[in-house]
mmCIF file of C-alpha atoms in Angstrom:
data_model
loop_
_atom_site.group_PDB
_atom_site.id
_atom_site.type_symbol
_atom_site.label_atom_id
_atom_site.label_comp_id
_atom_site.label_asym_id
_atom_site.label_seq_id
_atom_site.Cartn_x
_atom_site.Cartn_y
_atom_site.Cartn_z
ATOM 1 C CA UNK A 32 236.514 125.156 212.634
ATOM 2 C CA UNK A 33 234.121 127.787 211.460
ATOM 3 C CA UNK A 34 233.920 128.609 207.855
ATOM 4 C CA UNK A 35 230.703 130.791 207.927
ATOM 5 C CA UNK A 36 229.351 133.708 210.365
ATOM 6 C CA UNK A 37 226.052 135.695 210.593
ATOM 7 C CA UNK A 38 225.392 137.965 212.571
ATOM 8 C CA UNK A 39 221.516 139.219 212.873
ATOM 9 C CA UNK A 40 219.730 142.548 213.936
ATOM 10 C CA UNK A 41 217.999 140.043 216.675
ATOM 11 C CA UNK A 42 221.533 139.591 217.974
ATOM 12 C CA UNK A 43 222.001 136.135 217.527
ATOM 13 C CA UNK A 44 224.994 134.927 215.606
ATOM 14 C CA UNK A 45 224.666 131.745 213.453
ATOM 15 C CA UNK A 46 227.800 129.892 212.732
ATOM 16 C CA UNK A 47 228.943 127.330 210.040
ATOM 17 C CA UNK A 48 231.410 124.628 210.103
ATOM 18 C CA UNK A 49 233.380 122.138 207.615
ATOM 19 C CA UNK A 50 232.106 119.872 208.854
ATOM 20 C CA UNK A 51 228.501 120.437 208.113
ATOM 21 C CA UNK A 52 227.520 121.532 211.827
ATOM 22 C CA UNK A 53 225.522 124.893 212.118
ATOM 23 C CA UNK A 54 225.403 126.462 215.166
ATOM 24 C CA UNK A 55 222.699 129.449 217.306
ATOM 25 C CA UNK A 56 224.483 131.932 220.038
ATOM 26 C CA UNK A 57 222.362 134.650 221.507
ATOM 27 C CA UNK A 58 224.599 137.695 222.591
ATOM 28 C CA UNK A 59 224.619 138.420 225.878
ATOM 29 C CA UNK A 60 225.503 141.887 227.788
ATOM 30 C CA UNK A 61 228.596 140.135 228.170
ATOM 31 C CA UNK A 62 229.757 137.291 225.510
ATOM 32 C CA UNK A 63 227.508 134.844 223.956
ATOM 33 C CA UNK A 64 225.289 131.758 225.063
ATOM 34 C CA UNK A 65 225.120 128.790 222.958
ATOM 35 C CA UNK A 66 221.547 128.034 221.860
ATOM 36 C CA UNK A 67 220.970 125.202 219.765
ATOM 37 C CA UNK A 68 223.245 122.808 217.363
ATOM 38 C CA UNK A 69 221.954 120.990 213.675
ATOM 39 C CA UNK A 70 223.705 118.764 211.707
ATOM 40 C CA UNK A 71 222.842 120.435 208.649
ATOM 41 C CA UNK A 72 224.918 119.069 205.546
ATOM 42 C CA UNK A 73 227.051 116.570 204.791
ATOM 43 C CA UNK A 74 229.522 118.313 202.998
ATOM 44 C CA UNK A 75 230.764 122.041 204.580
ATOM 45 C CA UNK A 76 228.035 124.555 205.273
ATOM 46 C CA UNK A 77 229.618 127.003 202.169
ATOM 47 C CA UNK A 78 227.531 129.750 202.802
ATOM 48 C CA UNK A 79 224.799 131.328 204.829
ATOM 49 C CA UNK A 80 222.752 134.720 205.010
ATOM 50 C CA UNK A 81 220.429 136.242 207.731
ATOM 51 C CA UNK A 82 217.154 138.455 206.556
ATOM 52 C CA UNK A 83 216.822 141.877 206.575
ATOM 53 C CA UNK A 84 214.528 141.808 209.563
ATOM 54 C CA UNK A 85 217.053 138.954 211.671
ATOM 55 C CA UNK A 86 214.009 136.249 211.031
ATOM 56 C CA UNK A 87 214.997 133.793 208.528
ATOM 57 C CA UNK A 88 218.164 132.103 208.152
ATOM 58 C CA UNK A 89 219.598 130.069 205.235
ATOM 59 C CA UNK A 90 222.636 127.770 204.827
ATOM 60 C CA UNK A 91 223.996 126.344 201.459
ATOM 61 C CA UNK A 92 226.438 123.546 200.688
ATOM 62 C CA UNK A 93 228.363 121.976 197.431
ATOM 63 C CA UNK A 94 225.810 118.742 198.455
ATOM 64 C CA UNK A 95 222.858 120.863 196.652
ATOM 65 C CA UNK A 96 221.110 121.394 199.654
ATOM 66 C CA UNK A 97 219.556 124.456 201.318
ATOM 67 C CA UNK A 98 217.994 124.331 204.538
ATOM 68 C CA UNK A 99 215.816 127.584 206.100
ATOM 69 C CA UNK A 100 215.794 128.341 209.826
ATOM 70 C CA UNK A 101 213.273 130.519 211.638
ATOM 71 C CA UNK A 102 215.676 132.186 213.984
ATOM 72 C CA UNK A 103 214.009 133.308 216.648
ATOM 73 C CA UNK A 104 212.249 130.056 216.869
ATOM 74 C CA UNK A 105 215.622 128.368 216.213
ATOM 75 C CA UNK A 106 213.259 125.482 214.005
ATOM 76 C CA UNK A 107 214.659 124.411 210.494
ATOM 77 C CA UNK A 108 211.508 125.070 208.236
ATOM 78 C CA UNK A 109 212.378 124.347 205.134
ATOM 79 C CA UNK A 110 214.808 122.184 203.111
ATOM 80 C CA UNK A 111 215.669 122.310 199.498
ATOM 81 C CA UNK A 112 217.956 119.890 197.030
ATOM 82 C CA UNK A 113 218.911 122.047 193.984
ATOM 83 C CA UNK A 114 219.546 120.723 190.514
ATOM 84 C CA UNK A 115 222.626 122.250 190.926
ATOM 85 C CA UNK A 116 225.345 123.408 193.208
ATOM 86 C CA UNK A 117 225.120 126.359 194.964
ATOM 87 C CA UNK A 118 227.586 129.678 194.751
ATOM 88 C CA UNK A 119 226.127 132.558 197.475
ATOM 89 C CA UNK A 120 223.259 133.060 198.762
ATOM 90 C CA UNK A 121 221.037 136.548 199.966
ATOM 91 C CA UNK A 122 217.635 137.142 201.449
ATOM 92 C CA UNK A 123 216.346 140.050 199.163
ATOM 93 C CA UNK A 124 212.815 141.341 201.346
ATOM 94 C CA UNK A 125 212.232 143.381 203.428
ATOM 95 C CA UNK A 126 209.592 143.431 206.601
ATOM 96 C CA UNK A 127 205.853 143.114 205.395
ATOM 97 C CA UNK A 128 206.571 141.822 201.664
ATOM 98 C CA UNK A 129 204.473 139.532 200.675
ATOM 99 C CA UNK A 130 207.065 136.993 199.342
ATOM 100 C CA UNK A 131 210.010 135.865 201.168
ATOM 101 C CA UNK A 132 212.253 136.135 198.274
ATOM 102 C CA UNK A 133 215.621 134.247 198.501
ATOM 103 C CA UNK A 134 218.275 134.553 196.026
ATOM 104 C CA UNK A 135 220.753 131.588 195.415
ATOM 105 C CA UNK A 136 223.382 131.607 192.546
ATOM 106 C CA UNK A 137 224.577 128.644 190.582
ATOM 107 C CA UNK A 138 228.767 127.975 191.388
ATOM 108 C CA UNK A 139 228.629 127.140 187.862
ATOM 109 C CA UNK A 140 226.661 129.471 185.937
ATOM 110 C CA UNK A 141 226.043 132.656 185.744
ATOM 111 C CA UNK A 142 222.093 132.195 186.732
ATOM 112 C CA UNK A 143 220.944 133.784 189.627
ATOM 113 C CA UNK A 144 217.502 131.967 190.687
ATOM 114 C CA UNK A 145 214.911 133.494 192.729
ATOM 115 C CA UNK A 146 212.822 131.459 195.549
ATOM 116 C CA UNK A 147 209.575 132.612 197.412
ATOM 117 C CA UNK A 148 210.333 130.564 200.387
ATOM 118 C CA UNK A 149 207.170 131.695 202.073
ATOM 119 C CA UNK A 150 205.516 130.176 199.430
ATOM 120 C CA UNK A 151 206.889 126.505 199.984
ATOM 121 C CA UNK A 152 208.063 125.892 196.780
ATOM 122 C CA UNK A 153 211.396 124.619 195.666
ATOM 123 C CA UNK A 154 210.471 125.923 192.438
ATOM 124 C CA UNK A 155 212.314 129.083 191.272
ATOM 125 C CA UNK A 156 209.310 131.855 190.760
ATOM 126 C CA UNK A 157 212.144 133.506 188.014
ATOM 127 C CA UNK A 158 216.234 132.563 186.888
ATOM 128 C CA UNK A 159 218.078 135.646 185.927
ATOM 129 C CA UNK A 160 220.841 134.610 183.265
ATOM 130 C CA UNK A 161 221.645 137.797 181.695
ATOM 131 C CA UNK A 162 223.113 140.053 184.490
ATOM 132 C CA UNK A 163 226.568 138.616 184.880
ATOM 133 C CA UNK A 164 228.185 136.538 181.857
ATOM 134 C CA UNK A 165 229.818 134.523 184.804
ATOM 135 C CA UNK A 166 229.445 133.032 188.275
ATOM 136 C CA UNK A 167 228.318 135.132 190.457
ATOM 137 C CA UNK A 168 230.194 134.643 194.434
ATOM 138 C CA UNK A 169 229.018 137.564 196.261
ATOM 139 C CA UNK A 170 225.182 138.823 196.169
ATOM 140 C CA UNK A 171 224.105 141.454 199.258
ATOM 141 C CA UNK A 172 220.664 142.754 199.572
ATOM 142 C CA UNK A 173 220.385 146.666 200.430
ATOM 143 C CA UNK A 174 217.066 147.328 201.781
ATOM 144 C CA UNK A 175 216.963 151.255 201.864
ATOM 145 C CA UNK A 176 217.156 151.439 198.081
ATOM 146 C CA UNK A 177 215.697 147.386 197.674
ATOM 147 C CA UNK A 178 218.112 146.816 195.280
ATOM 148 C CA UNK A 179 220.353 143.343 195.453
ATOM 149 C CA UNK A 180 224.428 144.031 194.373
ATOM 150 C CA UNK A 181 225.945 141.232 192.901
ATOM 151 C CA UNK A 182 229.617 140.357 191.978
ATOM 152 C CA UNK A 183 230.833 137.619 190.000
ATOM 153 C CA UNK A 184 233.857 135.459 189.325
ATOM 154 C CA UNK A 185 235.298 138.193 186.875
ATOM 155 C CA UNK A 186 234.942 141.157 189.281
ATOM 156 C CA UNK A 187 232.423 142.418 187.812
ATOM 157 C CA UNK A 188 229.406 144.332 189.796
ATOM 158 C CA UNK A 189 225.765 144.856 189.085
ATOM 159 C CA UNK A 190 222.663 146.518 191.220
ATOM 160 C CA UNK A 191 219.713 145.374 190.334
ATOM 161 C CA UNK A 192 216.019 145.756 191.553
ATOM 162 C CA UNK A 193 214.313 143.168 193.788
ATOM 163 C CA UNK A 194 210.921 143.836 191.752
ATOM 164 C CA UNK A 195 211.527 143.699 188.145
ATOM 165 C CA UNK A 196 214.932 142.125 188.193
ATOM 166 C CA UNK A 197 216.654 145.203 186.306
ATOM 167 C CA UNK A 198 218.295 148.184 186.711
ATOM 168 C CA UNK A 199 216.867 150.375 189.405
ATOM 169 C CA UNK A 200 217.125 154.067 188.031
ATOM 170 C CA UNK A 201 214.845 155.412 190.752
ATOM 171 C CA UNK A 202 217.786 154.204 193.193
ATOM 172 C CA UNK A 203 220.771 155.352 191.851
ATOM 173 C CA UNK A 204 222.031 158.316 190.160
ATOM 174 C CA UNK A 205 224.292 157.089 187.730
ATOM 175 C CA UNK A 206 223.045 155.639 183.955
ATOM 176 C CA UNK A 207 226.483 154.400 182.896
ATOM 177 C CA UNK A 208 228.951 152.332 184.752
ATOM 178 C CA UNK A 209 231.878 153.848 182.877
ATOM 179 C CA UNK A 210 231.370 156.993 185.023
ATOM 180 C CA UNK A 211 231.563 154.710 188.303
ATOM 181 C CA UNK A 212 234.448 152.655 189.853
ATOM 182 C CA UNK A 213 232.243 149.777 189.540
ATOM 183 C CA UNK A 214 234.992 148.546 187.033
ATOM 184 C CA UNK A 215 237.726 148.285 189.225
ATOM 185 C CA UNK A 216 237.967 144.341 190.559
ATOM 186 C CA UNK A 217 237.644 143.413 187.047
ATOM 187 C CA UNK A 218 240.261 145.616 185.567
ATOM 188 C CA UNK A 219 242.539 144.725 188.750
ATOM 189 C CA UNK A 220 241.778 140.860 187.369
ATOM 190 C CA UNK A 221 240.626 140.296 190.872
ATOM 191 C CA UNK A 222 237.210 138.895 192.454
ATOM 192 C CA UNK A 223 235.122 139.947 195.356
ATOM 193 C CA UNK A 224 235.077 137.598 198.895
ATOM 194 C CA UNK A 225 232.418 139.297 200.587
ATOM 195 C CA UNK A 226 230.349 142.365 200.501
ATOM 196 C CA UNK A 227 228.850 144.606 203.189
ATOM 197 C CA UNK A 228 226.027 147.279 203.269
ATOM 198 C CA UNK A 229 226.309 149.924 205.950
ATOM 199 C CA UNK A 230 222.630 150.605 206.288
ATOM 200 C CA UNK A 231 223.223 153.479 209.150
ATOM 201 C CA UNK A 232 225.531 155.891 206.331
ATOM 202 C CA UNK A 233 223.196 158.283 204.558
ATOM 203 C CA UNK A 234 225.194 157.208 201.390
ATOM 204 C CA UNK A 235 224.612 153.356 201.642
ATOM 205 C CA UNK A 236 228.288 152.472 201.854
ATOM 206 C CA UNK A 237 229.132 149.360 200.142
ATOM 207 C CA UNK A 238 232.099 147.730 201.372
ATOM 208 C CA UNK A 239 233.738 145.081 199.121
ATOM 209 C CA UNK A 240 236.814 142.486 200.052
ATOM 210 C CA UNK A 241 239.039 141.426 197.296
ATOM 211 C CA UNK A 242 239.856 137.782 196.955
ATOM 212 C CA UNK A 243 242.966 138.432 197.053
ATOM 213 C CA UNK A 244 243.128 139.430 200.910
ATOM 214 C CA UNK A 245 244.906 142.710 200.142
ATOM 215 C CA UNK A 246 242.511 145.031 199.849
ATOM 216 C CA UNK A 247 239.281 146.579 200.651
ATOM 217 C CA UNK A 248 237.337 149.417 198.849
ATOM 218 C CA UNK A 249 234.095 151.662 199.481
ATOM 219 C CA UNK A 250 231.791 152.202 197.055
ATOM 220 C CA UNK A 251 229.235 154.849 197.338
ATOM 221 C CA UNK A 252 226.191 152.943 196.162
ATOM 222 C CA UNK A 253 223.824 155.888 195.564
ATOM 223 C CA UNK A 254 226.030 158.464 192.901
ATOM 224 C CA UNK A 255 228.495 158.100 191.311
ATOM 225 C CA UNK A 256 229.631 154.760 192.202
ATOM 226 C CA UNK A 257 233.305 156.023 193.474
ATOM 227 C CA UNK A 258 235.699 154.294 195.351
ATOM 228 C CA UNK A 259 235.740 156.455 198.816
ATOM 229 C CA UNK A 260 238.047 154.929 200.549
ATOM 230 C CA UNK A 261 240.725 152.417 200.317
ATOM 231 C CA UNK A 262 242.380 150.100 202.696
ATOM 232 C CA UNK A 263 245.720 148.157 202.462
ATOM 233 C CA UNK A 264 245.935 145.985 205.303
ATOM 234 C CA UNK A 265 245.354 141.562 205.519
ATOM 235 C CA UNK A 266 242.186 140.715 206.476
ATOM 236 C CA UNK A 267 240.434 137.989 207.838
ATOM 237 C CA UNK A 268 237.878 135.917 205.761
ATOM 238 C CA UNK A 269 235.080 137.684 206.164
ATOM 239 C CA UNK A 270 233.714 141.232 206.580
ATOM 240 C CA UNK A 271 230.578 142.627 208.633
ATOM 241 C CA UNK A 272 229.786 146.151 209.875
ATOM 242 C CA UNK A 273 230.081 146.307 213.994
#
């Protein structure tokens, strides 16, 4: 069965399997049509993430490989085999940057390393170790504010700028996380699933699953970072705005 789902703004949906299998669908006016099929990995396909712009796709596996897809072209264009195994994933550019930047985390670590895919290298062009003191499982790329949020395996959040790697003041208006409810997976001992970015609120909604299937909370991601909203039902495994 499917483990993974992306959905992109060039309405295809990519799908991941246990297996290893990755699979295209192009949405229709009615349903979906099945594209093309890869046999990417040979362990599961753990993770995958569409660009901003519905161009590029990426998959990511506990075998330490990465493969890149042009979507629309439905090619495989890249493949990668990392030193070390792989946590999440996030494509953090927007349309016309120069670099096709790709964030991957290490399942290990707490090192976030950065790729310029368009670039061909499987070198890292920077490794950010000091934002999260451990692994991080959930990174999401907001494009209105170009700022990457990133959770880790303590339920702890950061934001953080996809040009110099730090803080973005000119994005937020909030200096100090103790006046946010940025705090609140990690004092509920709790760790984020997934994480969503509602690019069509005027507040940049950030929606955020708990691991522990019970919960899901807003944050306003502009100021302060408040809980808006809270909701107490089960929920399937993963999250996306409709």
């Amino acid at each position: 069965g499917f483990l993974t789902l992306q959905a992109t703004p060039t309405d295809f949906i990519i799908t991941g399997s246990a297996d290893g299998h990755l699979k295209f669908w192009k949405k229709q006016e009615q349903g979906v049509e099945f594209v093309k099929h890869y046999r990417s990995h040979i362990g599961a396909v753990d993770g995958l993430a569409a660009s901003h712009d519905g161009s590029l796709c990426v998959s990511i596996s506990r075998d330490r490989s990465v493969k890149v897809y042009d979507v629309l072209g439905f090619d495989m264009i890249m493949m990668m085999k990392l030193p070390y195994t792989p946590g999440a994933a996030e494509w953090i550019f927007k349309k016309g940057d120069a670099a096709s930047k790709l964030a991957i985390s290490d399942l290990n670590s707490p090192t976030i390393h950065i790729y310029d895919v368009a670039s061909g290298s499987e070198e890292p062009i920077t490794s950010l170790g000091s934002l999260h003191a451990s692994p991080v499982t959930v990174l999401r790329f907001n494009a209105a504010a170009n700022t990457v949020i990133s959770s880790d395996a303590k339920g702890f959040i950061e934001y953080w700028s996809c040009d110099d790697f730090k803080h973005p003041a000119a994005a937020v208006k909030f200096s100090m996380k103790m006046d946010t409810d940025l705090f609140a997976l990690a004092k509920a001992k709790t760790t984020a699933r997934s994480l969503e970015v509602c690019a069509q609120q005027p507040q940049q909604r950030v929606r955020q699953r708990f691991w522990s299937a019970l919960h899901v909370r807003w944050f306003c991601s502009v100021a302060p970072a408040h809980i808006i909203m809270q909701d107490k039902q089960r929920l399937q495994p993963q999250l996306g705005w409709c």
